[in-house]
Coordinates of C-alpha atoms in Angstrom, one line a residue:
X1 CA 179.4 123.0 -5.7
X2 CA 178.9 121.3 -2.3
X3 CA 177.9 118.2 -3.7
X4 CA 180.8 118.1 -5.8
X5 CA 182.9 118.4 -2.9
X6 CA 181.1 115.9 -1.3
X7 CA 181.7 113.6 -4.1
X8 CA 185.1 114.2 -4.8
X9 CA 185.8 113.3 -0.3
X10 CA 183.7 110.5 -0.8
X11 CA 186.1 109.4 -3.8
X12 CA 189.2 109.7 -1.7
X13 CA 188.1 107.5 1.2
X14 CA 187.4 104.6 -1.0
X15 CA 190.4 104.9 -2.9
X16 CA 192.2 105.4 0.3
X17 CA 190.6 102.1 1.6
X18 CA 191.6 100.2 -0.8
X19 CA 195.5 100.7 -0.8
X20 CA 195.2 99.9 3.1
X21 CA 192.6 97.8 3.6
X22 CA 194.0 96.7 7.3
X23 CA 193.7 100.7 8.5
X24 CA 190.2 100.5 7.1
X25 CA 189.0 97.7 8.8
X26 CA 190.6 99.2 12.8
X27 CA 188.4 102.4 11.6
X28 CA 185.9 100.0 11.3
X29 CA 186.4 98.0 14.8
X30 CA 187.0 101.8 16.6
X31 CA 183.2 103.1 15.7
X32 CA 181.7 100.2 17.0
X33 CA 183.5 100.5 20.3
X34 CA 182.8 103.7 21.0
X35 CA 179.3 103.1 19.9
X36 CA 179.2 100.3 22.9
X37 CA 180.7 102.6 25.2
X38 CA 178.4 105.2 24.5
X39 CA 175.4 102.9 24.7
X40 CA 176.4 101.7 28.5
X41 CA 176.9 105.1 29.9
X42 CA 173.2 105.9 29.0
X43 CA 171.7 102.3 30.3
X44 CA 171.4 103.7 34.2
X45 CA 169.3 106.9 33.0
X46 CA 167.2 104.3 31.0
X47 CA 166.8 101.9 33.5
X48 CA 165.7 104.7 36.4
X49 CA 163.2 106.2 33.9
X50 CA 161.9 103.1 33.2
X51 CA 161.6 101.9 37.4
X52 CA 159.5 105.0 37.8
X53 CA 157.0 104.2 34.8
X54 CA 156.4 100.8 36.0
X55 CA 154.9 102.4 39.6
X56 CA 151.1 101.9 38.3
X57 CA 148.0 103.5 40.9
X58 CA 145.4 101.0 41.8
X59 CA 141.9 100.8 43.7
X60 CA 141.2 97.9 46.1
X61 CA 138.6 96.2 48.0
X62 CA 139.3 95.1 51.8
X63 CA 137.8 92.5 53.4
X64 CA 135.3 93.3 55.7
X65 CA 133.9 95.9 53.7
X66 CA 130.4 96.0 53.2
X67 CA 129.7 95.0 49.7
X68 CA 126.8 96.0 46.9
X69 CA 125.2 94.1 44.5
X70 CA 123.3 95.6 41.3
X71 CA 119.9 94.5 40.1
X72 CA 117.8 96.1 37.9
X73 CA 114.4 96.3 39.2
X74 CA 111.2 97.1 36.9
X75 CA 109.4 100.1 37.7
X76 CA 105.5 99.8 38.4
X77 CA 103.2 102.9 38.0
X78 CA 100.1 102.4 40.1
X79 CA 97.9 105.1 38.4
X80 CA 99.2 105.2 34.8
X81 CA 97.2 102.5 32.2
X82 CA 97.4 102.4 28.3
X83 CA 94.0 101.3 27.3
X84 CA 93.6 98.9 24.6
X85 CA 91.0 97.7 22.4
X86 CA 88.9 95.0 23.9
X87 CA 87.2 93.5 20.5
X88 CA 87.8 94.7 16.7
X89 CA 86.2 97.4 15.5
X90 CA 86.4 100.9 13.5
X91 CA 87.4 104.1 14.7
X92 CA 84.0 106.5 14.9
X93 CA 84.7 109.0 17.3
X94 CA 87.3 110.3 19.7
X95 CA 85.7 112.5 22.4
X96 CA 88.9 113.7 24.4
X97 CA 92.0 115.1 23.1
X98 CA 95.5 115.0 25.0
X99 CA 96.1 116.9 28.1
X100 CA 92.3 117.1 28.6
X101 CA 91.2 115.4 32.1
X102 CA 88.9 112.6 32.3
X103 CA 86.3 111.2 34.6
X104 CA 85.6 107.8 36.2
X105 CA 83.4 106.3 33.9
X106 CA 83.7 108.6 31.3
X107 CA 83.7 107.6 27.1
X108 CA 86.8 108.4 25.7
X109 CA 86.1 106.7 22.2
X110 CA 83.7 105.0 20.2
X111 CA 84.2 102.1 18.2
X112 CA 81.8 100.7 15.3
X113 CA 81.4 97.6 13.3
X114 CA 81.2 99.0 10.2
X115 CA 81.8 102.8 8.5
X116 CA 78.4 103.8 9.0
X117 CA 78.5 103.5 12.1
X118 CA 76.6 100.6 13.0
X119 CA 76.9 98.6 16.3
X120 CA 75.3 94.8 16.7
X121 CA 76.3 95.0 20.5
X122 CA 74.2 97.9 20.6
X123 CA 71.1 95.8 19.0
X124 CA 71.3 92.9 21.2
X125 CA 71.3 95.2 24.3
X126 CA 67.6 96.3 23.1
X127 CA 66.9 92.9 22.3
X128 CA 68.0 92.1 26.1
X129 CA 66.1 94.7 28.0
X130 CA 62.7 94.2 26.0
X131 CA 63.3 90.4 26.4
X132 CA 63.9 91.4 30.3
X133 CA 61.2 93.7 30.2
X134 CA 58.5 91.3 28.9
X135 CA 59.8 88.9 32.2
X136 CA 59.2 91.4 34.7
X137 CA 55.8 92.2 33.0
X138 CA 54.7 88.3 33.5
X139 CA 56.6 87.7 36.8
X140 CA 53.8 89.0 39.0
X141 CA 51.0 86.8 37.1
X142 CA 52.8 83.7 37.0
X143 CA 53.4 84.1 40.8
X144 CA 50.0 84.4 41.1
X145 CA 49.0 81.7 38.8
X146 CA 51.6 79.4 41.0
X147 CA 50.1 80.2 43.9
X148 CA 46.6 79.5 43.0
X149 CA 47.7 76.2 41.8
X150 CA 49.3 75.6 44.9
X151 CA 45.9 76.5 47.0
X152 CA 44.1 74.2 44.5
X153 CA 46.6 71.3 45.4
X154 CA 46.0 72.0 49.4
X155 CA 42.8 72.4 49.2
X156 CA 41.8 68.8 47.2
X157 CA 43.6 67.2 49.9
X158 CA 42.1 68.9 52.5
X159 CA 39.0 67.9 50.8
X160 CA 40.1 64.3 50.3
X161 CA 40.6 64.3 54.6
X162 CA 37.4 66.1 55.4
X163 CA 35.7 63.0 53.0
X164 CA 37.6 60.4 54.6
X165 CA 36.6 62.0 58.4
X166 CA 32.8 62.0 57.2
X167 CA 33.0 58.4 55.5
X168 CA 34.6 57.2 59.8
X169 CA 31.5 58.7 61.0
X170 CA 29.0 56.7 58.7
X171 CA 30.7 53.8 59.8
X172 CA 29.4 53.9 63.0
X173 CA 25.6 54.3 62.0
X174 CA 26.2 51.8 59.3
X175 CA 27.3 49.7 62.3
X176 CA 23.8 50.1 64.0
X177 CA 22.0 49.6 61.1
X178 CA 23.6 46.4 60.4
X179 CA 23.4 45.2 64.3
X180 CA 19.4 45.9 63.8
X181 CA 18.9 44.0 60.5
X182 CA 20.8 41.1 62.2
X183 CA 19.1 41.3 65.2
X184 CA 15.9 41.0 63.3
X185 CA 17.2 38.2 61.2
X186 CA 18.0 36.4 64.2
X187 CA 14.6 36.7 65.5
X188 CA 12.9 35.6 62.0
X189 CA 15.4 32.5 62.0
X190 CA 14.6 31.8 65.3
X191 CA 10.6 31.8 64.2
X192 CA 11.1 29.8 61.3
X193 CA 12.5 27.0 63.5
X194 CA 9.7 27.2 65.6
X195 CA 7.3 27.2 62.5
X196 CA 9.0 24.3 61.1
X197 CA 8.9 22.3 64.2
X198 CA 5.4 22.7 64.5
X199 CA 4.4 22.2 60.8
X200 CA 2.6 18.7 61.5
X201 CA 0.8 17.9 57.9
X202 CA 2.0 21.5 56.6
X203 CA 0.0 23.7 58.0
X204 CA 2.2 26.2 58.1
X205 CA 3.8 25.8 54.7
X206 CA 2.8 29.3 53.6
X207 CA 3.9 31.3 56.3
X208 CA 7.4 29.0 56.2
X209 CA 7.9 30.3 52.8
X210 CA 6.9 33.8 53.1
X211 CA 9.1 33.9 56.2
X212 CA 12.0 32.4 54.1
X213 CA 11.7 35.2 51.4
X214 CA 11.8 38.0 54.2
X215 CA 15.0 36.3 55.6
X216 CA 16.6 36.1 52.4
X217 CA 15.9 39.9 51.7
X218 CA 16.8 41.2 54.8
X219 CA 20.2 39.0 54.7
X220 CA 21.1 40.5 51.3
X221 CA 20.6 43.5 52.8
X222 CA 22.6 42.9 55.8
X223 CA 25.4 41.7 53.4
X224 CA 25.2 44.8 51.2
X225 CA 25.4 46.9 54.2
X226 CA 28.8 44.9 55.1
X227 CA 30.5 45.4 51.9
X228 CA 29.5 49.3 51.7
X229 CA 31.2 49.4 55.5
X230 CA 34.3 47.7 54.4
X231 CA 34.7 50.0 51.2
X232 CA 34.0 53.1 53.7
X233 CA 36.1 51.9 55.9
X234 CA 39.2 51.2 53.1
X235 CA 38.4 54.1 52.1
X236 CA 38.2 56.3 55.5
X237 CA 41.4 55.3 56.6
X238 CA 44.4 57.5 56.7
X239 CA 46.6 54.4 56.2
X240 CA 45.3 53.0 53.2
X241 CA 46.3 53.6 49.7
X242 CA 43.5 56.0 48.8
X243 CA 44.8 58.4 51.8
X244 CA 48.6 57.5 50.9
X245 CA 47.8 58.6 47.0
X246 CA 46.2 61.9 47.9
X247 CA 49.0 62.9 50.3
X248 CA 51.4 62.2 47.4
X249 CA 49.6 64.1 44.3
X250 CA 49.3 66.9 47.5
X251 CA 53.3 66.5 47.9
X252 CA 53.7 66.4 43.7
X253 CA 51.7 69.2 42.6
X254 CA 53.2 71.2 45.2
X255 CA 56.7 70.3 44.3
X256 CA 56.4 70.7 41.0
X257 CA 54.4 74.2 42.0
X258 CA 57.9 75.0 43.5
X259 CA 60.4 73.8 40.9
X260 CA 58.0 76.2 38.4
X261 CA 58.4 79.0 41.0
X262 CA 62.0 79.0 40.9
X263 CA 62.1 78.1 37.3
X264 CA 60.4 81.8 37.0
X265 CA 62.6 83.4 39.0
X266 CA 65.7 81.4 37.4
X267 CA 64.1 83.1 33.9
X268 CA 64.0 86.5 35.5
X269 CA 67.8 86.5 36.7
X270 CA 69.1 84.9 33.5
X271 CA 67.2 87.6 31.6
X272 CA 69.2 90.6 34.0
X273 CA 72.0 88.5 33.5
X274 CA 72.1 88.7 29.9
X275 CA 71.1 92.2 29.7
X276 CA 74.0 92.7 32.3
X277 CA 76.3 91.1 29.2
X278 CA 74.8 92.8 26.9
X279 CA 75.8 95.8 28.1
X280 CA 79.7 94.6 28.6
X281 CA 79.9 93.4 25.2
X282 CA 78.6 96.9 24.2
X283 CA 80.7 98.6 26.2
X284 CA 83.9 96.9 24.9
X285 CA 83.0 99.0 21.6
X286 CA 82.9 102.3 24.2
X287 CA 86.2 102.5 26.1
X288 CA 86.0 104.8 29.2
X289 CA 88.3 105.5 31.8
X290 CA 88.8 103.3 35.0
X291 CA 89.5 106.3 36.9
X292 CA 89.6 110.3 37.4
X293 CA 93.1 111.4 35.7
X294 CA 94.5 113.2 32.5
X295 CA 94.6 112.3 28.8
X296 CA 98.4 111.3 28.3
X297 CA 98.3 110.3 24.7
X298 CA 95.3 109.3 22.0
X299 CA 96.5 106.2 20.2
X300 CA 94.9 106.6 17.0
X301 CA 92.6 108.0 14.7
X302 CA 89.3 108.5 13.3
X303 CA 88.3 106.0 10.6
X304 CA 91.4 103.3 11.9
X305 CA 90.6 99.8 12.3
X306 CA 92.0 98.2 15.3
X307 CA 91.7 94.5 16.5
X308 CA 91.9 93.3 20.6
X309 CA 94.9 94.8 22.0
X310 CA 96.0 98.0 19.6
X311 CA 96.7 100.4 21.9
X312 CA 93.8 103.5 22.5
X313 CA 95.5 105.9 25.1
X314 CA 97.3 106.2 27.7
X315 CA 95.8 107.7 30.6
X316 CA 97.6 109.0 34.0
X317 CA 95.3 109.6 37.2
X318 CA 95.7 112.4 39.8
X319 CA 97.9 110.4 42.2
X320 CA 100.2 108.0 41.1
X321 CA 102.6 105.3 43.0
X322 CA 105.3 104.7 41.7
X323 CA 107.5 101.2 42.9
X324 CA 110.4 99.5 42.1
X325 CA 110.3 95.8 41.8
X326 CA 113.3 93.5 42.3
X327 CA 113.7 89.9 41.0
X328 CA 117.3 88.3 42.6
X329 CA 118.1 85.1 43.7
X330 CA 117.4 83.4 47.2
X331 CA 120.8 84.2 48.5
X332 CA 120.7 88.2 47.4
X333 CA 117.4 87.8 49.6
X334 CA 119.1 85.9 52.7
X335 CA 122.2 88.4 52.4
X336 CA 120.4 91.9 52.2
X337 CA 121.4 94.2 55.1
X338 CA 118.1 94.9 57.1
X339 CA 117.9 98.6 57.9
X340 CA 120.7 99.8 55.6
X341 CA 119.4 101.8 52.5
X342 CA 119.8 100.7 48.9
X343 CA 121.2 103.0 46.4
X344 CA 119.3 103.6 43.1
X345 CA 120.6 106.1 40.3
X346 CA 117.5 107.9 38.8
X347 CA 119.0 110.3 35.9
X348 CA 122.5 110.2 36.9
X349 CA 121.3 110.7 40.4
X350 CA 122.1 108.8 43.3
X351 CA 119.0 107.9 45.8
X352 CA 118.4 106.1 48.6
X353 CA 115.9 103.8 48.9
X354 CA 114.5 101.6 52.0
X355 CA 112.7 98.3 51.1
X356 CA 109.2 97.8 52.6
X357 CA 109.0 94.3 51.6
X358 CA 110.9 91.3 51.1
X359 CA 109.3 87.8 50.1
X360 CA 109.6 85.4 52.3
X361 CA 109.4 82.5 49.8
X362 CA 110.1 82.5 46.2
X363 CA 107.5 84.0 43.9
X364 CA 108.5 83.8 40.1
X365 CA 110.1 80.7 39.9
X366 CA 113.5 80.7 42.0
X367 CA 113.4 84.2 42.4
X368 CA 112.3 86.7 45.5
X369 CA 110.4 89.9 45.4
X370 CA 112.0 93.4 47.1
X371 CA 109.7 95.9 46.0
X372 CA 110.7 99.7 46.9
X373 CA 108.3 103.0 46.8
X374 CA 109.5 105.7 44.6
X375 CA 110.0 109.1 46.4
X376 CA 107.3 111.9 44.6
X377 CA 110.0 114.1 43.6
X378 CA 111.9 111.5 41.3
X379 CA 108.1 109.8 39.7
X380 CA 107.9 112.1 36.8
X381 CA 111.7 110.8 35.5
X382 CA 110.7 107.4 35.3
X383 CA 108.5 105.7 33.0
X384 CA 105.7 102.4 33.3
X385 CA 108.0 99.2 32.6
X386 CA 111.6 100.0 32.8
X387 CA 114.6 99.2 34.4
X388 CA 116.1 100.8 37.0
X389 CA 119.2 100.2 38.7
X390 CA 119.5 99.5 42.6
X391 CA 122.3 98.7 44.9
X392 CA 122.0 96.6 47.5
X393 CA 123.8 96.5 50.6
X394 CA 124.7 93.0 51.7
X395 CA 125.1 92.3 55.7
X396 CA 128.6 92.5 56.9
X397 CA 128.3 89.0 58.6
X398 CA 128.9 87.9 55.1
X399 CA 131.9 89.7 54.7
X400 CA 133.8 88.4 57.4
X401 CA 136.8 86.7 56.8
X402 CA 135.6 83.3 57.1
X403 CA 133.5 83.5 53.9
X404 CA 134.1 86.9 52.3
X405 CA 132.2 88.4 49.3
X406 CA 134.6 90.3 46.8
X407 CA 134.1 91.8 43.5
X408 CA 133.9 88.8 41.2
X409 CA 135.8 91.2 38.4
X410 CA 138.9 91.0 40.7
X411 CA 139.0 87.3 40.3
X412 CA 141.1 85.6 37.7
X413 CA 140.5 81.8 36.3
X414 CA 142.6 80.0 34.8
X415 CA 141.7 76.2 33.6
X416 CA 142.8 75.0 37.2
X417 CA 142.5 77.2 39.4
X418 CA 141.2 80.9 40.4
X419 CA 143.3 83.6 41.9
X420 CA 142.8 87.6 42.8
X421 CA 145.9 89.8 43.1
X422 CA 146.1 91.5 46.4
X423 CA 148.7 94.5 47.7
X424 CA 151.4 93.5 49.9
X425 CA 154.0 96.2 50.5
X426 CA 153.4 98.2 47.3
X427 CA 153.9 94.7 45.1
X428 CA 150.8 92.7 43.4
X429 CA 150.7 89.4 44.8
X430 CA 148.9 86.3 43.7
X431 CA 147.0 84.3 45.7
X432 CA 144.9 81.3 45.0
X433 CA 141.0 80.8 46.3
X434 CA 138.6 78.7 46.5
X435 CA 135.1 80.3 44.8
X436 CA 131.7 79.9 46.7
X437 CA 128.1 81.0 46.0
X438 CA 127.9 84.2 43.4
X439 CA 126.0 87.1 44.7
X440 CA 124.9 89.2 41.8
X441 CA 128.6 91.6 41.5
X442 CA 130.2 89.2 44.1
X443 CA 131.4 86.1 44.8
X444 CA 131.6 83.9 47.4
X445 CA 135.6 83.0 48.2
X446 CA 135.8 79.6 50.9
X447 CA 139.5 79.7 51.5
X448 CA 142.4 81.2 50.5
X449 CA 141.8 84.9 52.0
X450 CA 141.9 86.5 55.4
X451 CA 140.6 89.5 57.2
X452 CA 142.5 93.0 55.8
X453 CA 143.4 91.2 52.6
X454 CA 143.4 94.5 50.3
X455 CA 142.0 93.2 47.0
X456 CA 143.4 94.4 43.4
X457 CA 140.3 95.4 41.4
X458 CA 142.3 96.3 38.4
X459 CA 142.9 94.5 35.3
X460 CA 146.1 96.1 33.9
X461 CA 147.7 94.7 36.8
X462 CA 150.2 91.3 37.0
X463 CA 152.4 89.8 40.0
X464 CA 155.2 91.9 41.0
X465 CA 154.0 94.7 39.5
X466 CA 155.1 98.3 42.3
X467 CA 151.4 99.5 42.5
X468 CA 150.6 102.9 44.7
X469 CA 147.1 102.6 46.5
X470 CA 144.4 105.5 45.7
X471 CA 143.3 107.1 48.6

């Protein structure tokens, strides 16, 4: 029923539009005004509503702040060790379970070559301490043996100088005995002239030639006596080659009496020193603990094959250090405010931290060292080899106004130029900078701010935009 009414209305318009198309089209014209009208009496409402939407809340940075920068420093747990496998082996026993403490020393698993069990360290440790043994079984008789050939040496040339002394004392009674025989040869020579100046018509032809033949003996006699006193004397003398050659086979044989003495104690070191490595190499198949402490975890399991470096157990001594080791660049190190405290956030927690040491120089590469020690309380919430991360107060003198550090996510580049937005009577303002050094979070700025400068830090933010500063 309705609809038909609404038809039948709908009908009369257009009819009615056509006969007087003129009155139709000022209908027309009449909506649209009022339309307009109505539009610009709600424009001021709009506008208003739209001035207090624009009025955005921001958070800044002021110069002269002290600034932080983050760096994530590994943790370092003096005290806590994961033992690995030193050489490839077999799985054959594990004497300690988890939670179980441990002592210095003390086996925590046994590794073999083989599944029966068999261990070829473990032979050539025996073969090392009977070979050892045998040396320290001989030592005492080669000493001996060394040293008798040593008394033998001294005493041949003590024997060889006692000979030569006696032989300088025959050389004087040789001397006598030779002065007599000449003095008698002189005396027969001196009787055969006579004889043969008196031998008118040979008379004394015979006794001329027997006195002849007793000269001749008694000269080779005299001349054998010579030649013995020159080879006694050659001989006696501590200057000659005879003496000169038994000094050196004196010096030789005790030398080389030497060199075999410390050739037999060379042998006896070499043979604890390989006994010594024996016992390394068969230790690598028995890993034990470096220190008194507690069974954190048991890597693996009986009848496993593991090469150099699978992981064994952890194991965590009685007291543990704990530090926290910082990497950061030379001018982090230059900037850091002595005596201020860093902050570090341990499990959502916020602690302050003091650093007991700052490198001097670089020690990984370009980098400096702060190292930090881990209050007790917070140890048990961190683990060996991560990353935690540590705020570090900067000095103020760098914050000054002449060469200010601010948040490097408050600056903006563009291909040209860079530029921070800053709050000047509730309105974001642009200005333009010069960028410096970056400091971890910060950035250097050279020109272009001054001191109370109240720097924008967020991003939804654009020139001339009303801003309202958090408290």
């Amino acid at each position: 029923m309705a609809e038909t009414t609404v038809q039948k209305s709908y009908t009369r318009s257009v009819t009615f539009v056509k006969r007087n198309p003129l009155f139709g089209f000022l209908i027309v014209i009449g909506i649209i005004l009022l339309l307009l009208a109505i539009s610009k009496l709600m424009q001021p409402a709009a506008q208003e509503s739209a001035d207090i939407q624009t009025t955005k809340n921001v958070a800044i940075y002021s110069i002269g702040d002290g600034p932080k920068a983050t760096y994530g420093a590994r943790i370092e747990k003096e005290g806590v060790i994961t033992i690995v496998a030193q050489s490839a082996g077999i799985v054959q026993d594990i004497a300690l379970n988890e939670g179980d403490k441990v002592n210095q020393g003390q086996q925590i698993i046994s590794l073999a070559a083989n599944y029966q069990g068999s261990n070829p360290s473990s032979v050539q440790t025996q073969i090392a301490q009977t070979q050892y043994q045998n040396v320290l079984d001989t030592f005492d008789n080669q000493n001996q043996l060394v040293q008798r050939q040593r008394d033998v040496a001294t005493a041949s040339a003590e024997n060889a100088q006692q000979t030569r002394d006696i032989s300088r004392q025959s050389i004087g009674e040789t001397n006598d005995l030779i002065n007599n025989n000449q003095t008698q040869l002189d005396s027969m020579r001196d009787m055969l002239d006579d004889l043969n100046a008196n031998n008118s018509g040979g008379s004394s032809a015979q006794q001329i030639g027997e006195l002849e033949g007793i000269i001749g003996q008694l000269q080779g006699s005299v001349n054998q006596l010579r030649s013995a006193q020159r080879t006694t004397e050659y001989q006696a003398a501590n200057d000659k080659p005879p003496a000169t050659l038994a000094n050196l086979e004196k010096e030789i044989a005790l030398k080389q009496l030497d060199v075999q003495q410390k050739t037999l104690e060379l042998n006896k070191e070499v043979s604890r020193l390989q006994v010594t490595l024996a016992y390394v190499n068969e230790a690598m198949m028995y890993p034990a603990s470096p220190f008194t402490g507690v069974i954190e975890n048991i890597a693996v399991r009986r009848g496993q094959t593991v090469n150099p470096g699978t992981e064994l157990a952890t194991i965590a001594a009685n007291e543990i250090e704990t530090t926290a080791v910082l990497q950061v660049p030379k001018g982090i190190a230059n900037a850091l405010a002595q005596g201020e405290p860093s902050e570090a956030i341990i499990k959502n927690k916020t602690v302050t931290l003091t650093p007991y040491y700052v490198s001097g120089q670089a020690t990984s590469g370009q980098l400096y060292t702060i190292k930090y020690t881990i209050p007790n309380e917070y140890q048990n919430d961190l683990t060996d080899g991560e990353y935690l991360k540590i705020n570090l107060p900067l000095a103020r003198a760098n914050t000054t106004s002449t060469t200010p550090l601010i948040p490097i996510d408050a600056v903006y580049q563009t291909q040209d130029k860079a530029y921070v937005l800053v709050a000047s009577n509730n309105k974001a303002k642009n200005k333009d900078i010069v960028l410096g050094e970056v400091f971890g979070n910060f950035v250097e700025v050279q020109k272009g701010l001054g001191s109370g400068d109240q720097i924008i830090l967020n991003r939804n933010i654009i020139a001339e935009d009303t801003i309202k500063i958090n408290k």
